Coordinates of C-alpha atoms in Angstrom, one line a residue:
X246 CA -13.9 23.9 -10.2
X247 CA -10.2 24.5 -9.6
X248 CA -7.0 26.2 -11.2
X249 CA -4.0 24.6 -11.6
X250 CA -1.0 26.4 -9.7
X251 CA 2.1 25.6 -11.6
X252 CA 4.6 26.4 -8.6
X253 CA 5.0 23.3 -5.7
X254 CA 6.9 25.3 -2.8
X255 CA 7.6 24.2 0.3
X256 CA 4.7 25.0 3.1
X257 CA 2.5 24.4 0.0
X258 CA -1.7 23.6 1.5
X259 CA -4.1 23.6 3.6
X260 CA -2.3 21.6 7.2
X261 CA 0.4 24.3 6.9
X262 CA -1.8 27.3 6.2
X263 CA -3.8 26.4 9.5
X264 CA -0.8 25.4 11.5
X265 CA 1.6 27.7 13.5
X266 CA 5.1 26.5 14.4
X267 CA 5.9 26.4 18.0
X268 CA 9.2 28.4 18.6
X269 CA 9.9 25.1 20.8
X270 CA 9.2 22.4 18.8
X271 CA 11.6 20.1 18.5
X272 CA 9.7 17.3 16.6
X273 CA 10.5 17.3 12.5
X274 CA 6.4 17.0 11.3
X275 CA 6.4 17.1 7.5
X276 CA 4.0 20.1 6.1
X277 CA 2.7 20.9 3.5
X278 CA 4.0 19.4 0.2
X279 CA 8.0 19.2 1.1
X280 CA 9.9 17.3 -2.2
X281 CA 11.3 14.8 -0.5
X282 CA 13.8 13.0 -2.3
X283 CA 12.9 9.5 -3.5
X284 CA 14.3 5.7 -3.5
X285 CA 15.5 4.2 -0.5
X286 CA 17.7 5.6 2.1
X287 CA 19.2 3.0 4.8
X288 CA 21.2 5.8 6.6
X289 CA 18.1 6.5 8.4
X290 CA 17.6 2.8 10.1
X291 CA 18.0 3.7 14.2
X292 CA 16.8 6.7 14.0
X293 CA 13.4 7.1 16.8
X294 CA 10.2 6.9 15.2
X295 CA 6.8 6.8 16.9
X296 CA 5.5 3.2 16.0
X297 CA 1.8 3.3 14.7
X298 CA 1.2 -0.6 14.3
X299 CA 1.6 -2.3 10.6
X300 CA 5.9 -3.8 10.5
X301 CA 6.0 -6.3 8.4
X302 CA 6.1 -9.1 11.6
X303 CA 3.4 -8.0 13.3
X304 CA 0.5 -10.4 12.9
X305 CA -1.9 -7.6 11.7
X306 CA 0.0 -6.4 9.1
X307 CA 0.1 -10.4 7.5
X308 CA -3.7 -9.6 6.5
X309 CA -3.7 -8.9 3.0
X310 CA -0.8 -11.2 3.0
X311 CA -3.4 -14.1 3.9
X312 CA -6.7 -12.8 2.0
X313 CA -4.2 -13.3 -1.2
X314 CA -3.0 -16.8 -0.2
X315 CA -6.8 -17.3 0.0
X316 CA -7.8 -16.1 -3.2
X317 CA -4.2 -17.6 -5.0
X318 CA -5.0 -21.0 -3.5
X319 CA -8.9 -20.5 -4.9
X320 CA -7.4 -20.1 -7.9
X321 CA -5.7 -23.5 -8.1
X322 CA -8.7 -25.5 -7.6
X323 CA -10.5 -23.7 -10.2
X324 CA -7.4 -23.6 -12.9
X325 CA -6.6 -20.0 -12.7
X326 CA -2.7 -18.9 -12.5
X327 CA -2.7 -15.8 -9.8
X328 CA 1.6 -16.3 -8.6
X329 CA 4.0 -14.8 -10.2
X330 CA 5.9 -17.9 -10.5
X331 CA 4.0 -21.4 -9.9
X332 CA 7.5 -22.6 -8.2
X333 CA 9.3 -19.1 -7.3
X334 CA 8.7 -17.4 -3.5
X335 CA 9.5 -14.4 -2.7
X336 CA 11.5 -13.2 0.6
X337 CA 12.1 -10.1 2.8
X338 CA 14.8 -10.0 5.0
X339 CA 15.5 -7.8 7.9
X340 CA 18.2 -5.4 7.4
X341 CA 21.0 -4.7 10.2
X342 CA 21.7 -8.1 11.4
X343 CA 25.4 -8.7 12.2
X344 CA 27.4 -10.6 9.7
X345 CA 26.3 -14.2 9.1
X346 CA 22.8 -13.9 10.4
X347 CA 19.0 -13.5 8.8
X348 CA 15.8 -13.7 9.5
X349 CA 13.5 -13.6 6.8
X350 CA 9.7 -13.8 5.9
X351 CA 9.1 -15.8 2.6
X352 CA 5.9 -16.3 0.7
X353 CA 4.4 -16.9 -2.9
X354 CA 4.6 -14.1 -5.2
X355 CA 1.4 -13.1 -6.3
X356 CA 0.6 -11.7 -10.3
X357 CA -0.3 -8.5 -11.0
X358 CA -4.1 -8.7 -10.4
X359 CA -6.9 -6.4 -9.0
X360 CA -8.1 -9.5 -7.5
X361 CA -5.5 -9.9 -5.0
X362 CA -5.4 -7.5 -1.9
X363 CA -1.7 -7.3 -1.8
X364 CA -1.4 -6.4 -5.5
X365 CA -4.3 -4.0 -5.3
X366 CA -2.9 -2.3 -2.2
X367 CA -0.3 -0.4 -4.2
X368 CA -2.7 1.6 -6.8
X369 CA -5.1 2.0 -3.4
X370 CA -2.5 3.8 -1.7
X371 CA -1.7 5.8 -4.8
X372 CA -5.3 6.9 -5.2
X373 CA -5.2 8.0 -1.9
X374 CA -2.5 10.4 -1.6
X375 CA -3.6 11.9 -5.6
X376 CA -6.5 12.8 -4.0
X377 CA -5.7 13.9 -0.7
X378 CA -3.0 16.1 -2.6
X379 CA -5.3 17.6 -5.1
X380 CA -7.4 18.8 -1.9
X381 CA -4.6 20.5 -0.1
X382 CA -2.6 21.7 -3.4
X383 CA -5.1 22.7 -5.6
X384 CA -8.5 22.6 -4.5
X385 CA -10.0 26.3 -4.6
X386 CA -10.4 28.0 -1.6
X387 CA -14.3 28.4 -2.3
X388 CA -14.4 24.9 -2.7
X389 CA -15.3 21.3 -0.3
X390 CA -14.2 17.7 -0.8
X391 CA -17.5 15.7 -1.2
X392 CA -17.7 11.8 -0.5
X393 CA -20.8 10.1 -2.5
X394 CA -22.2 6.8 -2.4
X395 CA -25.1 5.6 -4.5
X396 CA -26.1 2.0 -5.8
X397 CA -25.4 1.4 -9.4
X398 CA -28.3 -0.5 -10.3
X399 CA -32.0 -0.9 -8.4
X400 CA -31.3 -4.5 -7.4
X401 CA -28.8 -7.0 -6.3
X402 CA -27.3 -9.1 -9.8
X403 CA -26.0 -12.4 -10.2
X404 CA -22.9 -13.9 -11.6
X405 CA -24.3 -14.4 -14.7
X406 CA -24.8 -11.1 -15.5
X407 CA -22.0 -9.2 -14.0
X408 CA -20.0 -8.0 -16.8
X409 CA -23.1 -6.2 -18.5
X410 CA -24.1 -5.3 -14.7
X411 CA -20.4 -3.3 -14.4
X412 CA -20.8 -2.1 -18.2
X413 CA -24.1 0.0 -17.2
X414 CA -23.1 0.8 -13.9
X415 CA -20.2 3.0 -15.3
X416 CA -23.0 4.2 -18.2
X417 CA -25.3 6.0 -15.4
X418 CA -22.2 6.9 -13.4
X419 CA -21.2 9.1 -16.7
X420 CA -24.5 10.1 -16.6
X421 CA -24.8 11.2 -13.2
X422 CA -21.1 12.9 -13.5
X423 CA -22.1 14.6 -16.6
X424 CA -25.3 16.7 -15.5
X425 CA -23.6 17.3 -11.9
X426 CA -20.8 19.0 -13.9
X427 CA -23.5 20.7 -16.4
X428 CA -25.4 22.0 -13.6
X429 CA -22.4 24.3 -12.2
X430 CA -22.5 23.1 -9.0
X431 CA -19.4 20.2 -8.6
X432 CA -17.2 17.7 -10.7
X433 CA -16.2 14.2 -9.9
X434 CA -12.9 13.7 -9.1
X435 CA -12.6 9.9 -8.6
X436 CA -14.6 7.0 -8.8
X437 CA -14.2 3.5 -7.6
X438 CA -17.0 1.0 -8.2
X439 CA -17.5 -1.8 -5.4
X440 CA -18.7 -5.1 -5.9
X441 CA -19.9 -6.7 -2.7
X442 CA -20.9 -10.1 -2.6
X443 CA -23.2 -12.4 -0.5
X444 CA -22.4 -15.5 0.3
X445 CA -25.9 -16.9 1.3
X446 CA -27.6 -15.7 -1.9
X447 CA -24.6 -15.7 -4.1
X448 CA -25.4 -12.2 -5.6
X449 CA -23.7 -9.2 -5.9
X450 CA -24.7 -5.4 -4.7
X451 CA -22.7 -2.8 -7.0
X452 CA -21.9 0.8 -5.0
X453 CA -19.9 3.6 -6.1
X454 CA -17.8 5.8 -3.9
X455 CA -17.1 9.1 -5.6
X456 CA -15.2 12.0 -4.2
X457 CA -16.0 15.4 -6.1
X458 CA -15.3 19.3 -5.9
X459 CA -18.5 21.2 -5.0
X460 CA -18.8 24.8 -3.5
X461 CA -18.6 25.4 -0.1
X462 CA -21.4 25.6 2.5
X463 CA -24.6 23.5 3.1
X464 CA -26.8 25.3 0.8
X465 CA -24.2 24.7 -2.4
X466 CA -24.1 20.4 -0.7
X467 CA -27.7 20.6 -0.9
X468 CA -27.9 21.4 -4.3
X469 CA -25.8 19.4 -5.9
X470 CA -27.3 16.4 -3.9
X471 CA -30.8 17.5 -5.4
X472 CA -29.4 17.2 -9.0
X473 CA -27.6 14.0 -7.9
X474 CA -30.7 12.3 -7.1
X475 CA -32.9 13.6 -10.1
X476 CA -30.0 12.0 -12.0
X477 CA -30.7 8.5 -10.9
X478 CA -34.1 7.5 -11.8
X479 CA -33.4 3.7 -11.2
X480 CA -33.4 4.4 -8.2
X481 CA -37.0 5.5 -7.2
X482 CA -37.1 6.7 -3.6
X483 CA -33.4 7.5 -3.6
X484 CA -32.4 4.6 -0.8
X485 CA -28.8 4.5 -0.6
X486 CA -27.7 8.3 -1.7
X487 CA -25.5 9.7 0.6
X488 CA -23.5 12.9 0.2
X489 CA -20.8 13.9 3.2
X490 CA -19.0 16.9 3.3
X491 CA -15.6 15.5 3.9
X492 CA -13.7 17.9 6.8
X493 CA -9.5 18.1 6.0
X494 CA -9.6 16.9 9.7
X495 CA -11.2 13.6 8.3
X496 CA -9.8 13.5 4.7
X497 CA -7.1 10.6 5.6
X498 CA -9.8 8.7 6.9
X499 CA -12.4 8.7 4.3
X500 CA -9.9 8.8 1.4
X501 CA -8.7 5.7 2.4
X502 CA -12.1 3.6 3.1
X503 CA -13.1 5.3 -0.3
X504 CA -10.0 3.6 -2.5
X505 CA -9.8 0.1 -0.2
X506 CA -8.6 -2.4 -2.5
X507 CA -11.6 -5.0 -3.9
X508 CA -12.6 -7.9 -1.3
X509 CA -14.6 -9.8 -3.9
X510 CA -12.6 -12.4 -4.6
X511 CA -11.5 -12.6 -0.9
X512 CA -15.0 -13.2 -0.6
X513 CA -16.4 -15.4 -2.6
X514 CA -13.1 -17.7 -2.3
X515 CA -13.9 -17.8 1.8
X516 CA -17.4 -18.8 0.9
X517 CA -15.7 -21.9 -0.9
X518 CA -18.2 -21.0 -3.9
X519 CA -15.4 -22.7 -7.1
X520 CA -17.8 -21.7 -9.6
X521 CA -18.7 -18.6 -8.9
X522 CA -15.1 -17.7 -8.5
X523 CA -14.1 -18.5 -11.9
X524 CA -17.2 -17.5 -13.5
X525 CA -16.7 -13.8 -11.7
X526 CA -13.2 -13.8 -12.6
X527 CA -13.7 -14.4 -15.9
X528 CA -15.8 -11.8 -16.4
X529 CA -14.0 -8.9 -14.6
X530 CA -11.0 -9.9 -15.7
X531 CA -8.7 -6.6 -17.1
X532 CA -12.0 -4.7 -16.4
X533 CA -11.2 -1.4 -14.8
X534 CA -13.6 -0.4 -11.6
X535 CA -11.5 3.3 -11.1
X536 CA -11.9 6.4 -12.6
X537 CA -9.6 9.3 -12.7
X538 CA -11.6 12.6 -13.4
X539 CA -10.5 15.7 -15.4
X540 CA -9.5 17.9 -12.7
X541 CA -7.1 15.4 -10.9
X542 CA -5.9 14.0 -13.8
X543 CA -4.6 17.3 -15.5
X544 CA -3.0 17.5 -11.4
X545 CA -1.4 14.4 -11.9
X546 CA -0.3 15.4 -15.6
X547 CA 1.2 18.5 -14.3
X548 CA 2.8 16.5 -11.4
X549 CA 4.5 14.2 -13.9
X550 CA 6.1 16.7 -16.1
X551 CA 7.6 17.6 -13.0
X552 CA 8.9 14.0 -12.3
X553 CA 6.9 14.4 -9.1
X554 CA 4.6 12.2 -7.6
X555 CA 2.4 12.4 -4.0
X556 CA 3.1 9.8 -1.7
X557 CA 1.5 9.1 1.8
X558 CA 4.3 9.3 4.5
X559 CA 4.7 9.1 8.5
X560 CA 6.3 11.8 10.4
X561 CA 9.5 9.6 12.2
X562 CA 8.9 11.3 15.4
X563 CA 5.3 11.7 15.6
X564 CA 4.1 9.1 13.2
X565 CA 1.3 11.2 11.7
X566 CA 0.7 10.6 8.1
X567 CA 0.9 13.7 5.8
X568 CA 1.3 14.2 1.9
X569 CA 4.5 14.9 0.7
X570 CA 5.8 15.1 -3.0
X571 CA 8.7 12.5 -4.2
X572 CA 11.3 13.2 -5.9
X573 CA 10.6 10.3 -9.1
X574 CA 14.8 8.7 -9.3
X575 CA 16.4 8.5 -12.8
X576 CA 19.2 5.8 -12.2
X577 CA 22.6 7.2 -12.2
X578 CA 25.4 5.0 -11.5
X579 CA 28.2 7.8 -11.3
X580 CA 26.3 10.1 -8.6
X581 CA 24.1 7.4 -6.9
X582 CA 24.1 7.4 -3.3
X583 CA 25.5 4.5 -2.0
X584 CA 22.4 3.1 0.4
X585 CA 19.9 3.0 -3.1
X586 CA 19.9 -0.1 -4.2
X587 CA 18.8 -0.4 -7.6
X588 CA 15.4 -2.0 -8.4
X589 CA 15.9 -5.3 -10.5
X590 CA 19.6 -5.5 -10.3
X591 CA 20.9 -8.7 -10.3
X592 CA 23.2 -9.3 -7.0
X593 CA 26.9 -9.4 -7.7
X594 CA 28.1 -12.5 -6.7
X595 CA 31.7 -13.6 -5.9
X596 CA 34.1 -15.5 -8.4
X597 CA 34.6 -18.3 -6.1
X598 CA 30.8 -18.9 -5.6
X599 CA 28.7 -21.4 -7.0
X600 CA 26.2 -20.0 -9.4
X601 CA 22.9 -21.6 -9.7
X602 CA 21.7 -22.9 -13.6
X603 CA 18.5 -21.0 -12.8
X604 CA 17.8 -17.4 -11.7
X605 CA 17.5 -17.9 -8.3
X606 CA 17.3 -15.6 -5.3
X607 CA 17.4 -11.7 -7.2
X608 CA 17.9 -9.0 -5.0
X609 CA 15.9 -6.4 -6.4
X610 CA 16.4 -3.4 -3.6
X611 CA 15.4 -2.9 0.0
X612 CA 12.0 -1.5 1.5
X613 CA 12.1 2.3 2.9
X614 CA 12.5 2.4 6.3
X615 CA 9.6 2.1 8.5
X616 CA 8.6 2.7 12.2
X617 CA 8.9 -0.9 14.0
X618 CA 7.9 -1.8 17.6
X619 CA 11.5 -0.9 18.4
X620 CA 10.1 2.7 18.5
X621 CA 13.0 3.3 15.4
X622 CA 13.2 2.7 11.7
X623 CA 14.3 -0.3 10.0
X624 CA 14.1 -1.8 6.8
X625 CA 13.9 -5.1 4.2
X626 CA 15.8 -6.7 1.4
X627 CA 13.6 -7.8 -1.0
X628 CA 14.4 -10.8 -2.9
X629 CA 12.7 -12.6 -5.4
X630 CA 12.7 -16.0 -6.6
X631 CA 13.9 -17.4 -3.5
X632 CA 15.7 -20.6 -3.1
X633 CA 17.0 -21.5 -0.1
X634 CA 20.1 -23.4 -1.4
X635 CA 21.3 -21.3 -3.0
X636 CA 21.3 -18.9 0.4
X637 CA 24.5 -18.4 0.7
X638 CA 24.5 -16.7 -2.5
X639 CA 22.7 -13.4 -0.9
X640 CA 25.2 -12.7 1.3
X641 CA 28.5 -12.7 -1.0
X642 CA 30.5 -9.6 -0.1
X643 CA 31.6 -8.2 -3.5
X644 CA 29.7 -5.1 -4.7
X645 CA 27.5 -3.1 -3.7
X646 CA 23.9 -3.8 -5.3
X647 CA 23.6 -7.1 -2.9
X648 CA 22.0 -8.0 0.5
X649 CA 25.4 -7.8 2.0
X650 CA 26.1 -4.9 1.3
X651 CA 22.7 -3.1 1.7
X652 CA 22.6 -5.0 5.7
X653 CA 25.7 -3.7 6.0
X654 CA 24.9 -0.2 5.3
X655 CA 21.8 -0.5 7.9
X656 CA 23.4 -2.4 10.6
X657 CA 25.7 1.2 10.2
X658 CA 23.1 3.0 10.4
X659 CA 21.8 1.4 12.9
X660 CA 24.9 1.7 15.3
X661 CA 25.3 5.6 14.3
X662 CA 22.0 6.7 15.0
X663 CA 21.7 4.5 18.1
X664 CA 24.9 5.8 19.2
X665 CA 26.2 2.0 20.5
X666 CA 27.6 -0.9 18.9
X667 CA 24.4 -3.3 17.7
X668 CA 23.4 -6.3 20.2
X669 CA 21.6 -8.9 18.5
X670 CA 20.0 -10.0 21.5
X671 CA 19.0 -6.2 22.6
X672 CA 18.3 -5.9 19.0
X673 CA 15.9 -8.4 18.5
X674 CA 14.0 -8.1 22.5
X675 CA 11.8 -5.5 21.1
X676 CA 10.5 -7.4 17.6
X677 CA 10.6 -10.9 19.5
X678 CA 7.1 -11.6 20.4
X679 CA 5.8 -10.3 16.9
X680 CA 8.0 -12.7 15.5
X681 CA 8.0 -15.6 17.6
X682 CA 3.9 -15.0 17.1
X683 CA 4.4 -15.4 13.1
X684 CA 6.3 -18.1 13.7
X685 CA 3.2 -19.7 15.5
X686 CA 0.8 -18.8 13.4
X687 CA -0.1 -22.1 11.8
X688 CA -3.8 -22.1 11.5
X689 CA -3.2 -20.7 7.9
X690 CA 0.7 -20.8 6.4
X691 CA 0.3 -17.5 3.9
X692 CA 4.0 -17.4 4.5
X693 CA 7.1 -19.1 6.3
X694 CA 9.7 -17.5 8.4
X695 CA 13.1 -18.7 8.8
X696 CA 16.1 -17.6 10.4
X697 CA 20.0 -18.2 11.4
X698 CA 20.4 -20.5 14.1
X699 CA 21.8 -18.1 16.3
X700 CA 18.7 -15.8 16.0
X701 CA 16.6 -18.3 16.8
X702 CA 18.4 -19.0 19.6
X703 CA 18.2 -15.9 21.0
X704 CA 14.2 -15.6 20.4
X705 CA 14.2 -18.6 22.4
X706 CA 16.2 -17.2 25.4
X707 CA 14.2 -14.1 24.8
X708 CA 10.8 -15.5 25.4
X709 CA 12.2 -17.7 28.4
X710 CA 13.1 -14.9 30.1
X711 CA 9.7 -13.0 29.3
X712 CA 7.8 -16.4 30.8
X713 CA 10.0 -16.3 33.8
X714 CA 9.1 -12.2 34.4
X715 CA 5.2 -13.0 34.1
X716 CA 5.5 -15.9 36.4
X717 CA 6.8 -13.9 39.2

């Protein structure tokens, strides 16, 4: 359905073809498909950014944190490794403290599997900014983004039987992709197969969600839905068909509830159902339940030989998420900019330190900067296999691939952009109630926060004050 475009020039696709600049504007909104450059860039921490919910210590943003502490703990009783490391955490600390303090969230690393929400979340996101790319990039001009859903099979299946139940679900989705593409009238672009489950019954109802290229107008929809639903004969009256035009106005939305990452094994670990859990496990483990189609592969492909890659970002003053293209980073330790923080690097540490007989507390790079409560950016050090004896260890000052060093360059940052020397306590006021709130939140432990005994002093003072302002 569409032609690739070789050239990727700035004010590239369909939001800035439909939008006119206002001679007036002063807000930076990225367009289009700017190449923005990639890995990590702390000289932006300060700087104002609308906040739009979803910092790391906000409470809502801890909830695929928890559905995979649910489904790693599932897999203890049951004998199946899902962490990283059965003995390692992992830790992100805040960047842009003064010297000598931290405050950190730490947590179990989970393995690389589908099953886990947090793990998932990374392809998810992926998926969803290929495809919202593809539409604005290279989608014809003649042509719609479609959003189908159909069952896979004519009944609800068992655990029993889920493997061969996924094996002919992806048989008749060929099927159904094949004649839609024979017929003239659309291509598949991507397909995700879901697998909800029921706790009362214990059975499972298998869905696709497709997004596909079809012609514009309600007569070309129309047609392709009639030769969708003459393509699946299992399922007699055609219950459960449903083909949307997706609107570019709506894309973000639907895109995104169309490549969710997988709640199965949320699901079935919540129910407390052991045996269903492994047995379901078993069988879909290493199975794939994605599909890339030809069209927005050969985009990808083309995006690749570039060293490009679409990635979902947030204007900093507005907040509003738009597609931009990355710039993919080929280390270079002569020209490197000295905020990027190589991933997997192994912190310097000084001679006079102690150095632990095991690997212990990695710092492998920081997080991009994000919009926080604070209304401005700020940023994590990631560390991995945490060890809290060995803390003093992240914050030796030689070098310049270590925590020190990379919270120095924020809390820098942070004073340039600001324009004022940092205050911890002025610092922290805005952050203090999402983080004195994870603190609290013991009903389930997914993670543990810790932090300098100064910091936690000032929390303290921070929420006295608060009490005293609601009591007047």
């Amino acid at each position: 359905m569409s032609q690739s475009n070789g050239g990727i020039a700035h004010g590239q696709g369909r939001s800035a073809r439909n939008s006119v600049a206002d001679p007036g504007e002063t807000v930076t909104v990225i367009k289009g498909h700017e190449i923005v450059e990639g890995g990590v860039n702390l000289q932006k921490v300060g700087s104002q950014a609308a906040y739009r919910g979803g910092f790391k210590f906000c409470t809502g943003s801890l909830n695929h944190r928890e559905k995979t502490q649910i489904v790693m703990n599932m897999g203890d009783r049951v004998g199946i490794c899902l962490r990283r490391s059965v003995t390692k955490k992992s830790a992100q600390f805040l960047l842009g403290l003064p010297e000598g303090e931290y405050l950190a969230i730490i947590y179990d690393a989970p393995a690389h599997s589908k099953h886990l929400p947090s793990t998932a979340m990374v392809d998810c996101k992926q998926a969803t900014a290929n495809i919202l790319y593809y539409l604005e990039a290279k989608m014809e001009c003649t042509s719609q983004l479609a959003a189908l859903t159909f069952p896979a099979l004519a009944a609800r299946v068992t655990v029993d039987n889920i493997r061969d139940s996924i094996k002919l679900a992806f048989e008749r989705y060929n099927t159904v992709k094949k004649r839609l593409s024979e017929s003239g009238y659309g291509e598949f672009l991507y397909g995700q197969l879901e697998v909800a489950y029921n706790e009362e019954d214990g059975s499972f109802y298998l869905h696709f969600h497709v997004f596909l290229e079809i012609g514009k107008y309600d007569a070309n929809r129309l047609h392709a839905l009639g030769i969708l639903k003459a393509s699946m004969p299992w399922l007699g009256d055609n219950a459960g068909i449903l083909l949307k035009q997706v609107k570019a106005v709506d894309a973000m939305r639907f895109v995104r509830y169309g490549t969710k990452p997988s709640e199965t094994a949320v699901s079935i670990a919540q129910a407390g159902h052991d045996e269903v859990f492994k047995a379901y496990y078993d069988a879909t483990k290493g199975v794939r339940l994605t599909r890339t189609e030809k069209q927005l592969k050969a985009c990808l492909v083309q995006l690749k030989t570039k060293d490009l890659r679409a990635k979902i970002l947030n204007c900093e003053k507005t907040g509003e998420a738009r597609v931009v293209l990355v710039e993919k980073r080929h280390r270079d330790l002569v020209d490197e900019p000295e905020d990027v923080v190589d991933i997997g690097q192994e912190p310097e540490r000084g001679k006079s330190d102690p150095v632990s007989p095991k690997a212990t507390n990695i710092f492998c790079g920081s997080s991009s900067a994000s919009p926080s409560p604070a209304g401005r950016l700020l940023a994590f050090g990631m560390v991995q296999n945490f060890d809290d004896e060995y803390l003093h260890e992240l914050f030796a000052k030689k070098g310049q691939r270590n925590l020190f060093h990379a919270n120095e360059t924020a809390r820098v940052a942070w004073e340039k952009n600001t324009g004022e020397a940092l205050d911890l306590k002025k610092f922290l006021t805005p952050l203090a109630a999402d983080i004195s709130a994870a603190i609290r939140a013991s009903e389930f432990k997914s993670y543990t926060v810790i932090a300098s005994f100064n910091v936690l002093k000032i929390l303290g003072e921070i929420e006295a004050e608060a009490g005293r302002l609601l009591s007047e």
